[in-house]
PDB file of C-alpha atoms and ligand atoms in Angstrom:
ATOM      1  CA  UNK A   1      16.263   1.902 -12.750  1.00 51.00           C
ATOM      2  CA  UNK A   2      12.328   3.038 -13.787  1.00 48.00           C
ATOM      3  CA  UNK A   3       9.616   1.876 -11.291  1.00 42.00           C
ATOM      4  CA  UNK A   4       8.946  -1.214 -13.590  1.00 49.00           C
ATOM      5  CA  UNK A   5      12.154  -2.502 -14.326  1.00 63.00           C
ATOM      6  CA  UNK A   6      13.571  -4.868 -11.850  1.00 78.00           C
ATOM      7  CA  UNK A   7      16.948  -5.846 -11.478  1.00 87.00           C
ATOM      8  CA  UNK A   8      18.418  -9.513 -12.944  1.00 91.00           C
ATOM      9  CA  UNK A   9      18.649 -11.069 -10.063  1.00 91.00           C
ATOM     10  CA  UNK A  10      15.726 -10.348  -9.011  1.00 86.00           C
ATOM     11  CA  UNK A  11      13.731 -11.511 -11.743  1.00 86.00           C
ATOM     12  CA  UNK A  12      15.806 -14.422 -11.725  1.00 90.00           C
ATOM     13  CA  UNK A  13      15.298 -15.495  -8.517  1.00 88.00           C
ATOM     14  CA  UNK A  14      11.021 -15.191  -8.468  1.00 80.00           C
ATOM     15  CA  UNK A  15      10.685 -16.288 -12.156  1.00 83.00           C
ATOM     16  CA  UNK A  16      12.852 -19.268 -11.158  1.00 86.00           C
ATOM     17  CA  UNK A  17      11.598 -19.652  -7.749  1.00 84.00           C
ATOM     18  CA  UNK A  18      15.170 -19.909  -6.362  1.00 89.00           C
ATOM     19  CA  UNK A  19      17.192 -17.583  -3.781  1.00 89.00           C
ATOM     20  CA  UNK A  20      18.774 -13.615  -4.771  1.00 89.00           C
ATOM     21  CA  UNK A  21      22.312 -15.837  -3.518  1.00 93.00           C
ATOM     22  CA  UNK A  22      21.156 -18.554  -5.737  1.00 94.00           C
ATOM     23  CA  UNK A  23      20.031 -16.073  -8.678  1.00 93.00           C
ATOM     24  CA  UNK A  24      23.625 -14.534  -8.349  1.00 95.00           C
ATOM     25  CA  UNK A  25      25.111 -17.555  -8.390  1.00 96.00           C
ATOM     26  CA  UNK A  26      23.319 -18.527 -12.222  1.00 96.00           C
ATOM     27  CA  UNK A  27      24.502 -15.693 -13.650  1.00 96.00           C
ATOM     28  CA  UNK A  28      27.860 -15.826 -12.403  1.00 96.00           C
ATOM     29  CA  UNK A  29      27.793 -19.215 -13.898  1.00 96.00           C
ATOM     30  CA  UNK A  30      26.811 -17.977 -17.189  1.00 95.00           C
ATOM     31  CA  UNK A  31      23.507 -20.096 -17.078  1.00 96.00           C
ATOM     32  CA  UNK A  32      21.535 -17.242 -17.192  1.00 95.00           C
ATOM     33  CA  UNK A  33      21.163 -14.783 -21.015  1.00 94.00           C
ATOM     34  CA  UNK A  34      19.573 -11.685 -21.219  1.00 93.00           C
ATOM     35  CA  UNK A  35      17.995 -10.743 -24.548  1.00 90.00           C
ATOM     36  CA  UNK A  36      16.539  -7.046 -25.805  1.00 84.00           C
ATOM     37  CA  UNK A  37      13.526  -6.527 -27.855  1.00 75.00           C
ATOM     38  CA  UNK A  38      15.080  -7.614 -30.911  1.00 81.00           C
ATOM     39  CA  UNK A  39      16.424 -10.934 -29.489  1.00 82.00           C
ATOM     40  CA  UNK A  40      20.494  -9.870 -29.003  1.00 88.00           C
ATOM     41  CA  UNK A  41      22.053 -10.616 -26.503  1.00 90.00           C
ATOM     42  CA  UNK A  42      22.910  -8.044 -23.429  1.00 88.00           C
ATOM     43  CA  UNK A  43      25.176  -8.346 -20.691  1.00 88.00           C
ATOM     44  CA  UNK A  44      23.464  -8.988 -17.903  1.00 87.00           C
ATOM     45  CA  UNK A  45      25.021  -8.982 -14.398  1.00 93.00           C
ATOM     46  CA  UNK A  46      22.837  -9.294 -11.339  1.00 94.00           C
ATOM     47  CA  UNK A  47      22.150  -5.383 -10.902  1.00 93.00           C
ATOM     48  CA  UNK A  48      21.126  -5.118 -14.660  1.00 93.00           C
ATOM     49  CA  UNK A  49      17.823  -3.404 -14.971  1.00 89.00           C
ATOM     50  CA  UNK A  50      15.777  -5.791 -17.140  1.00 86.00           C
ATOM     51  CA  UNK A  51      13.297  -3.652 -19.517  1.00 79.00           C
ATOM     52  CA  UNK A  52       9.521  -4.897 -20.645  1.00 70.00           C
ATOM     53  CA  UNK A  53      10.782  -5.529 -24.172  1.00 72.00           C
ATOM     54  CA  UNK A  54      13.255  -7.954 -22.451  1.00 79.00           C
ATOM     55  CA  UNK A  55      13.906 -11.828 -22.438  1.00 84.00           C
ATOM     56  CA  UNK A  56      15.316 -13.597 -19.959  1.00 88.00           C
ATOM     57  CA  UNK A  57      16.439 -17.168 -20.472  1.00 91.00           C
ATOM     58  CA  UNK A  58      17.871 -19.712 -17.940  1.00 93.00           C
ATOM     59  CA  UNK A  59      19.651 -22.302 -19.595  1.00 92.00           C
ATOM     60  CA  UNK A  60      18.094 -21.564 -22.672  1.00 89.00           C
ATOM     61  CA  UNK A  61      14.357 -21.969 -21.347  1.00 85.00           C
ATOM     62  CA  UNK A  62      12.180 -18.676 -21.121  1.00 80.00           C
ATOM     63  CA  UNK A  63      12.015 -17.464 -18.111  1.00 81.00           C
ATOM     64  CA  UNK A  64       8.295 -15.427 -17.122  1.00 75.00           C
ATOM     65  CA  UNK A  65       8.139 -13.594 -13.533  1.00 74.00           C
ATOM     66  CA  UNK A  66       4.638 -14.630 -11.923  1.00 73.00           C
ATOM     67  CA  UNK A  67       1.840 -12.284 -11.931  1.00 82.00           C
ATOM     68  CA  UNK A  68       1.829  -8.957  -9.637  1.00 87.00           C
ATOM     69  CA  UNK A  69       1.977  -9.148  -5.834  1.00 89.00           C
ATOM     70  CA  UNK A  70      -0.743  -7.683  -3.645  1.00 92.00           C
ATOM     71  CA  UNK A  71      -0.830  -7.665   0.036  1.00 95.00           C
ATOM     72  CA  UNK A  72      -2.264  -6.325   2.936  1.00 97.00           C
ATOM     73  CA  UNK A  73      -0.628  -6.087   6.703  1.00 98.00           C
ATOM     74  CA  UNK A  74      -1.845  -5.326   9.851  1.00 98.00           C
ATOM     75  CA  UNK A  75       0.056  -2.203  10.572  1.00 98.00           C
ATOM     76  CA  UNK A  76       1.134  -1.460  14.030  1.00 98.00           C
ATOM     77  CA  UNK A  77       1.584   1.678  15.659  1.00 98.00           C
ATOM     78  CA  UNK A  78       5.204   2.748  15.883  1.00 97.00           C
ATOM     79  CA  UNK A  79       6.161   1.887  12.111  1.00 97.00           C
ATOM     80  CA  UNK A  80       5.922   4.060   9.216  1.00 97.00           C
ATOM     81  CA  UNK A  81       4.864   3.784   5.890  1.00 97.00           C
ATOM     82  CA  UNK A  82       7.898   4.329   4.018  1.00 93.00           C
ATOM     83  CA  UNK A  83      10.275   1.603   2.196  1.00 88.00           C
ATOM     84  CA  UNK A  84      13.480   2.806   3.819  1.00 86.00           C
ATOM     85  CA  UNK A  85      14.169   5.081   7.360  1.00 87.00           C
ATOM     86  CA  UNK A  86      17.171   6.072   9.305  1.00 87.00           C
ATOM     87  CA  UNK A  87      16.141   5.661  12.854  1.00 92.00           C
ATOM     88  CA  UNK A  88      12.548   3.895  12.760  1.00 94.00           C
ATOM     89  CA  UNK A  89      11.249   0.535  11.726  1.00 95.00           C
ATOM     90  CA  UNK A  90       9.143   0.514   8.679  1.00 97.00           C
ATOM     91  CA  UNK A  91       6.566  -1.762   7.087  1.00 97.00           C
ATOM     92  CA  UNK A  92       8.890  -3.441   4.915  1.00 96.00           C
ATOM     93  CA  UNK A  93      10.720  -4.662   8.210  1.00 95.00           C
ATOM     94  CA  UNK A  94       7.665  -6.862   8.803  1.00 96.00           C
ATOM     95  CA  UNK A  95       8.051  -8.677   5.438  1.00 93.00           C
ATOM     96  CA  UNK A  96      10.564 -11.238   4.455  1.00 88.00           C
ATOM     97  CA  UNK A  97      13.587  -9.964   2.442  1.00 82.00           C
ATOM     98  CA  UNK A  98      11.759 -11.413  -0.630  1.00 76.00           C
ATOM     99  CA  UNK A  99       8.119 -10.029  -0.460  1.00 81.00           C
ATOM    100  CA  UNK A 100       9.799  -6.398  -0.009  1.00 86.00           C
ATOM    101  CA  UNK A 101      11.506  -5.741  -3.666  1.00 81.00           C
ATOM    102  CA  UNK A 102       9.061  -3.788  -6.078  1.00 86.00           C
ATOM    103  CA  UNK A 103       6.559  -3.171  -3.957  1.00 92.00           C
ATOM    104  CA  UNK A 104       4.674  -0.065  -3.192  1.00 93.00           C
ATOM    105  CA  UNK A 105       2.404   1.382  -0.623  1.00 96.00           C
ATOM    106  CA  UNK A 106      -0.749   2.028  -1.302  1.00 96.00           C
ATOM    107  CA  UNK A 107      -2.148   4.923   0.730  1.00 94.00           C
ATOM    108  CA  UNK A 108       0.072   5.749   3.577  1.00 96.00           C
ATOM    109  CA  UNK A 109      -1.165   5.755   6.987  1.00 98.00           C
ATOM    110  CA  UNK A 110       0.597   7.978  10.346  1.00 98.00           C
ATOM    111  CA  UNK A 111       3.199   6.091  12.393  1.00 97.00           C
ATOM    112  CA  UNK A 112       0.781   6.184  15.317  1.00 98.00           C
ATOM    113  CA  UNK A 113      -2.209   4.808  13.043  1.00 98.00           C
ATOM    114  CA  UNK A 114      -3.303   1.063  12.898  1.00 98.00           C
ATOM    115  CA  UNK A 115      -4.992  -0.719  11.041  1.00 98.00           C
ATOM    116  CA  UNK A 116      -5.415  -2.230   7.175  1.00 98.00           C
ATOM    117  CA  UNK A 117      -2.562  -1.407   4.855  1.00 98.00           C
ATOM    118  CA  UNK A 118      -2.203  -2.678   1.215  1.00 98.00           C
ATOM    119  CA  UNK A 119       0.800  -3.250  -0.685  1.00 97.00           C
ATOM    120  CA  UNK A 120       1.658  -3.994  -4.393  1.00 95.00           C
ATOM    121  CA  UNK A 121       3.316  -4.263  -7.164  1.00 92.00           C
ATOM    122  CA  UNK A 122       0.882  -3.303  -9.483  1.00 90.00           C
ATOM    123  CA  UNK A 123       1.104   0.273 -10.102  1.00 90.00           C
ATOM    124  CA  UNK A 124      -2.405   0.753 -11.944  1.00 87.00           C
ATOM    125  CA  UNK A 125      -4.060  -1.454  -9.467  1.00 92.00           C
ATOM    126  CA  UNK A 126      -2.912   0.759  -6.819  1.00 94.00           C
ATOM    127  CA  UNK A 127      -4.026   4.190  -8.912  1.00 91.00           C
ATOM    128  CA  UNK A 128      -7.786   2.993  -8.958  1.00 90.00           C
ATOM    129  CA  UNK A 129      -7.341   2.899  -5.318  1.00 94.00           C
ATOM    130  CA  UNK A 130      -6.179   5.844  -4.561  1.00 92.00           C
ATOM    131  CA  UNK A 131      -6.486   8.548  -7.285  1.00 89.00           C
ATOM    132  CA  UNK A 132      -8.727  11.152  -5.692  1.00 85.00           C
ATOM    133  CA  UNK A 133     -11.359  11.030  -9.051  1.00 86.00           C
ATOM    134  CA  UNK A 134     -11.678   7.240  -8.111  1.00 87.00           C
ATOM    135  CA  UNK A 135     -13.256   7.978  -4.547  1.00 91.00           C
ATOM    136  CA  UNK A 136     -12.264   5.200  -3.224  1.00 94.00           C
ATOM    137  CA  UNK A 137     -13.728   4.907   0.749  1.00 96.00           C
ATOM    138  CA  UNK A 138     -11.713   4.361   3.656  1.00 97.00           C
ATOM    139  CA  UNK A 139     -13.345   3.341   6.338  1.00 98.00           C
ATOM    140  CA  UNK A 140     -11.433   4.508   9.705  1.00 98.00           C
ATOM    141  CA  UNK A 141     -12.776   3.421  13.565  1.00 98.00           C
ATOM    142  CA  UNK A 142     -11.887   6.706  15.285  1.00 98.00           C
ATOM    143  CA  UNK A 143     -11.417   7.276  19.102  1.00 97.00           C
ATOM    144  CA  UNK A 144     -11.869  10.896  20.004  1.00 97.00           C
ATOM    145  CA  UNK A 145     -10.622  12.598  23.308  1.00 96.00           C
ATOM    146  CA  UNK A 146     -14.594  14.079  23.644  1.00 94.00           C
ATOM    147  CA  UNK A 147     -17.668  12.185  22.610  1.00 94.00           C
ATOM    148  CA  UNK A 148     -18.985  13.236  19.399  1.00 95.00           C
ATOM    149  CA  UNK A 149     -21.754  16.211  19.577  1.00 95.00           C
ATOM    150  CA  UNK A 150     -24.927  15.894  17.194  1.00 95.00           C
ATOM    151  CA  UNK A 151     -23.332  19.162  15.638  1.00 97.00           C
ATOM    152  CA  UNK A 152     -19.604  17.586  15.221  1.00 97.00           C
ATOM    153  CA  UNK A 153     -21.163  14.417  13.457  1.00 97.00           C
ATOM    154  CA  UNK A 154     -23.050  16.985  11.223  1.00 98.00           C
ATOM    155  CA  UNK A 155     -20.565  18.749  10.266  1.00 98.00           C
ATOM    156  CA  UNK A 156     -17.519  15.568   9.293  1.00 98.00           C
ATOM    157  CA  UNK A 157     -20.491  14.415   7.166  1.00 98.00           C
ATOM    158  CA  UNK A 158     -21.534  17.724   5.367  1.00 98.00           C
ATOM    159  CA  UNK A 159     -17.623  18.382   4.908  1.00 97.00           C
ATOM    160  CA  UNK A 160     -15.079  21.040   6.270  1.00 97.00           C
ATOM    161  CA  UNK A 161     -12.878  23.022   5.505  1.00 97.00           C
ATOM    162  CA  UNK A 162      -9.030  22.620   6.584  1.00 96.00           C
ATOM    163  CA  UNK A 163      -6.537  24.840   6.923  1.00 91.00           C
ATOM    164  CA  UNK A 164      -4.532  24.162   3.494  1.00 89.00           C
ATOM    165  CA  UNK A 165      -7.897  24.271   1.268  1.00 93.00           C
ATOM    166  CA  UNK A 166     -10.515  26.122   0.670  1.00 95.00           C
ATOM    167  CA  UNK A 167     -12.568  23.711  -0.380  1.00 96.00           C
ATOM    168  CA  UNK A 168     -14.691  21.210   1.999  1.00 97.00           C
ATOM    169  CA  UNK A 169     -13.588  17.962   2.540  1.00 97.00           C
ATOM    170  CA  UNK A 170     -16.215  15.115   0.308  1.00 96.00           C
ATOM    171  CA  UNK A 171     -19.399  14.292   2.031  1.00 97.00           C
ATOM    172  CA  UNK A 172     -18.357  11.801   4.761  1.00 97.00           C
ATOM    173  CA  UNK A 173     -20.211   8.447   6.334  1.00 98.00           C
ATOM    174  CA  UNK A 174     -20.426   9.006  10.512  1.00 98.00           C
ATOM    175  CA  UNK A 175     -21.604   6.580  12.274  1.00 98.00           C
ATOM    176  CA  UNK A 176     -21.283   6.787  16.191  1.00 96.00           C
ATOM    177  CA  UNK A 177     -20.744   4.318  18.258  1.00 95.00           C
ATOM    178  CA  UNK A 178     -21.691   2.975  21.762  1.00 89.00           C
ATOM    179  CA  UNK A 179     -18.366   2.976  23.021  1.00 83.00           C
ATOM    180  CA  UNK A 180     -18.121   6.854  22.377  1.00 84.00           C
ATOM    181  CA  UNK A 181     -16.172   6.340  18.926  1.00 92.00           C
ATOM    182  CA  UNK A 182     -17.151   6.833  15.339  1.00 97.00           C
ATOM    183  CA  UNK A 183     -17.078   5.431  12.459  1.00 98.00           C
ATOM    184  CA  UNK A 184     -15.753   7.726   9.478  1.00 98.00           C
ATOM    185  CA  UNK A 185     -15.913   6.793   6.043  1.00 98.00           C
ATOM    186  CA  UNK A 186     -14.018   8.763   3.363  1.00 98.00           C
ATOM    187  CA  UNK A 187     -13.341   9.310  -0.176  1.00 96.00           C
ATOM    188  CA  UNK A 188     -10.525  10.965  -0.270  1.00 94.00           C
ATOM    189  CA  UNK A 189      -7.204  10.466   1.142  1.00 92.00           C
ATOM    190  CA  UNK A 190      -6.210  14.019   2.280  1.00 94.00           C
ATOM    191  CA  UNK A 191      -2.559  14.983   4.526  1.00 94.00           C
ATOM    192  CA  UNK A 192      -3.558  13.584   8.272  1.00 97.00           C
ATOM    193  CA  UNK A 193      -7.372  13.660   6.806  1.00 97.00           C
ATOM    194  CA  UNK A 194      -9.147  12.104   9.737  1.00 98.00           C
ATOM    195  CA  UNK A 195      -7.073  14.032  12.911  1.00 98.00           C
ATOM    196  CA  UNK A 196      -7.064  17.076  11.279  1.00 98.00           C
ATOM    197  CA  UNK A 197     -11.154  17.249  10.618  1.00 98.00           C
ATOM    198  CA  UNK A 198     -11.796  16.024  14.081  1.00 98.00           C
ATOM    199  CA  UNK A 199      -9.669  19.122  15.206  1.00 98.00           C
ATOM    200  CA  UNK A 200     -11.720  21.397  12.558  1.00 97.00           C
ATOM    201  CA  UNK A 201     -14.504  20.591  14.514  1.00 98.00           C
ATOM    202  CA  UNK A 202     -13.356  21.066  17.957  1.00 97.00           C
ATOM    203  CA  UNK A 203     -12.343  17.189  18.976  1.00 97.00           C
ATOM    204  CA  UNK A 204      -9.058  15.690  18.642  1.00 97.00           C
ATOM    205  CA  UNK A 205      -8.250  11.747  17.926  1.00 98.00           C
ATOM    206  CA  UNK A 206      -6.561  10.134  20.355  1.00 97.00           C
ATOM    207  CA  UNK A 207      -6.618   6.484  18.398  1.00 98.00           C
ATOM    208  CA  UNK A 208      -7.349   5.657  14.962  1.00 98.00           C
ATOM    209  CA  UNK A 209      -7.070   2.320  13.051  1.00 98.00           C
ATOM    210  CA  UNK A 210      -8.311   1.734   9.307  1.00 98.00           C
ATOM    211  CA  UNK A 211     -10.811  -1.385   8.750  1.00 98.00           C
ATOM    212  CA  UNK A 212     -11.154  -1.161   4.959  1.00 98.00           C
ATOM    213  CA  UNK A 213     -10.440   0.477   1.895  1.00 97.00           C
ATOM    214  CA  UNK A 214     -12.876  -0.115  -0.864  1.00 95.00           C
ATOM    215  CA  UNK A 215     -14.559  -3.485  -0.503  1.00 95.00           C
ATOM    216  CA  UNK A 216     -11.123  -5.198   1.091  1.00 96.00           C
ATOM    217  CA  UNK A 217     -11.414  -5.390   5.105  1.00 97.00           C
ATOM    218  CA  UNK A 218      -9.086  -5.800   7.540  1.00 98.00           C
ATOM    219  CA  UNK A 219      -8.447  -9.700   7.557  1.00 96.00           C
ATOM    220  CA  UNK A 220      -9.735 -10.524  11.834  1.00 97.00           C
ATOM    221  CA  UNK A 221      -7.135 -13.156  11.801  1.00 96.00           C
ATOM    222  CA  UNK A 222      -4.140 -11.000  11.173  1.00 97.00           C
ATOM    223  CA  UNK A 223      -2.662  -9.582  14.520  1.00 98.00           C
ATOM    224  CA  UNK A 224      -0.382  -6.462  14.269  1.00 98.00           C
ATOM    225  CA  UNK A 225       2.684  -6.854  12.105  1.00 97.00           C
ATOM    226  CA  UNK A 226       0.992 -10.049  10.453  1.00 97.00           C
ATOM    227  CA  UNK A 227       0.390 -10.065   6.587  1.00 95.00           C
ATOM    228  CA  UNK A 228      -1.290 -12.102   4.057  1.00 94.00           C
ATOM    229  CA  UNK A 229      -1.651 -12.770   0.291  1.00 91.00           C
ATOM    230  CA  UNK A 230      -4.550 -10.984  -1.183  1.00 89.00           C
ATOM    231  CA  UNK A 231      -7.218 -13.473  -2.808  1.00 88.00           C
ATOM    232  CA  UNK A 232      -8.150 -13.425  -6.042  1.00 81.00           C
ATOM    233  CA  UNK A 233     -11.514 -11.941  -5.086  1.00 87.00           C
ATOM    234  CA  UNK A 234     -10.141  -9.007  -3.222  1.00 90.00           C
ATOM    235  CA  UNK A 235      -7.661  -8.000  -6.118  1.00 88.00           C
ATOM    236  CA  UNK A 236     -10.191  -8.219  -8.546  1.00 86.00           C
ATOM    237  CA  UNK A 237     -12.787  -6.290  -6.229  1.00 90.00           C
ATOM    238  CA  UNK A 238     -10.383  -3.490  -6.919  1.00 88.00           C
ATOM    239  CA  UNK A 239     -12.194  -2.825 -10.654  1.00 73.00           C
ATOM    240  CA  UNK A 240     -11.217  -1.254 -13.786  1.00 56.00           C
ATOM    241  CA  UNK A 241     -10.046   2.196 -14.554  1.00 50.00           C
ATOM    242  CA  UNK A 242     -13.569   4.302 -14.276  1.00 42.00           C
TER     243      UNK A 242
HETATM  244  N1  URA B  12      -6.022  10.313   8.453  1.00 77.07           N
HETATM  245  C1  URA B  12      -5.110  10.609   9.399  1.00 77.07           C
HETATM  246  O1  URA B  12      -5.181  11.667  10.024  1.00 77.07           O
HETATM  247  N2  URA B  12      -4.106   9.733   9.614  1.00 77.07           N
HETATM  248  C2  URA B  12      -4.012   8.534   8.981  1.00 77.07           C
HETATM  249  O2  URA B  12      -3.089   7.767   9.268  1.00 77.07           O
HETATM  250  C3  URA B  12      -4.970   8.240   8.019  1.00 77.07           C
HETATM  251  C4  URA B  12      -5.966   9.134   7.766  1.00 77.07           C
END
C-alpha cells in the first residue's frame, strides 16, 4: 500500500463515522462499492488499498473521508518516536486505536526527550516543517550538567561543527536562563542536534524538552502522554511551500 492510500475499511469507517468492526461488517454485507477512476466497479474487501482516483460508495451515497488530521502530544520520556517497537512503548500507544492509522511523525524527538510533538496526516504539511531549506525553528528548554560559560553560549549561537559534518551547525538563538538552563532555538533538525552541540562545546544535557516548533507551542494544559486536535490557526500557521 503507498503512503496515501488507505485501506477500505479504514476509509469506511472515518468517512462514515462508524467503527473498523462496523466498517468490516458493511462490506461484508455488500453495502459498501468501490469504484476506479473510470467509475467500474472493484472488489473491495476491507484490506483493499483505495487509490486517489477512487470512489467509494455506501449504499449508493458518496462517501468523502474528512480533511487531514494534525495533532500534537505531550511526549513523555521513556517512549519513542516510532509507529511500531518490539520491546518499548511508542507514541502511537498514547492515541486511541483510531487517531493512530495514517499518521506520521513529524520531527522525531530521543526517547529520553520531552516535550511538543506533532503528528499528521498531511504529508506536505509536515515537509514545510521539517525540510531543512524551510528552517523551520525549534525551540528546545535545555538543562545542562554545567552552567553555560559566556564562551559556550557564543559558540551554540555562531554554530559548530559536529563530528559527522564539516560544516557548522545554522546560527542558533541562546538565551540563558536564571535557573542555569538555556534556551536554544534551531533551524535545523540535525541526528541528536541539541546533546551533541552541548558536548561540542564542552557541556553535556542532562534534560531536554521541546516548547515549539515554528509558531505552534506546547499546549500548558496538556500533561505528559495527553494530546489534542490542532486548531485551525495552528495548521494554517504552518504556511505554504516557500
Ligand atoms: N536534539 C537532540 O539531541 N535530541 C532531541 O530529541 C531533539 C533534538
Amino acid at each position: 500500500m503507498s503512503e496515501t492510500s488507505v485501506r477500505l475499511d479504514f476509509f469506511v469507517a472515518h468517512a462514515a463515522g462508524v467503527t473498523r468492526k462496523q466498517a468490516k461488517a458493511l462490506i461484508r454485507a455488500g453495502r459498501v462499492a468501490l469504484l476506479d477512476g473510470t467509475g467500474q466497479p472493484r472488489a473491495g474487501k476491507a484490506n483493499t488499498a483505495v487509490a486517489a482516483a477512487d470512489r467509494v460508495l455506501l449504499d449508493g451515497q458518496p462517501l468523502a473521508l474528512p480533511g487531514h488530521r494534525y495533532l500534537m502530544i505531550h511526549k513523555p520520556a521513556g517512549v519513542v518516536c516510532a509507529t511500531r517497537d518490539g520491546t518499548l512503548p511508542t507514541v502511537m500507544d498514547l492515541l486511541p486505536g483510531a487517531e493512530r492509522e495514517n499518521l506520521r511523525i513529524v520531527g522525531r524527538l530521543d526517547r529520553d526527550t520531552t516535550g511538543l510533538l506533532l503528528l499528521t496526516s498531511d504529508g506536505d504539511w509536515s515537509h514545510r516543517l521539517t525540510a531543512p531549506r524551510q528552517r523551520c525553528a525549534k525551540r528546545y528548554r535545555v538543562t545542562t550538567a554545567e552552567p553555560l560559560s559566556d564562551s559556550q553560549a557564543r559558540q551554540l549561537a555562531d554554530g559548530v561543527v559536529l563530528k559527522d559534518n564539516p560544516r557548522p551547525t545554522r546560527p542558533a538563538g541562546v538565551q540563558r536562563l536564571d535557573s542555569g538552563g538555556l534556551l536554544l532555538s534551531l533551524e535545523e533538525g540535525r541526528y541528536h542536534q541539541v546533546k551533541r552541540m552541548l558536548a561540542a562545546v564542552g557541556n553535556r544535557v542532562v534534560a531536554l524538552h521541546r516548547e515549539a516548533v515554528g509558531a505552534i507551542e506546547l499546549d500548558p494544559a496538556l500533561a505528559p502522554g495527553e494530546w489534542r486536535q490542532l486548531s485551525a490557526a495552528e495548521v494554517a500557521s504552518v504556511g505554504a511551500d516557500a
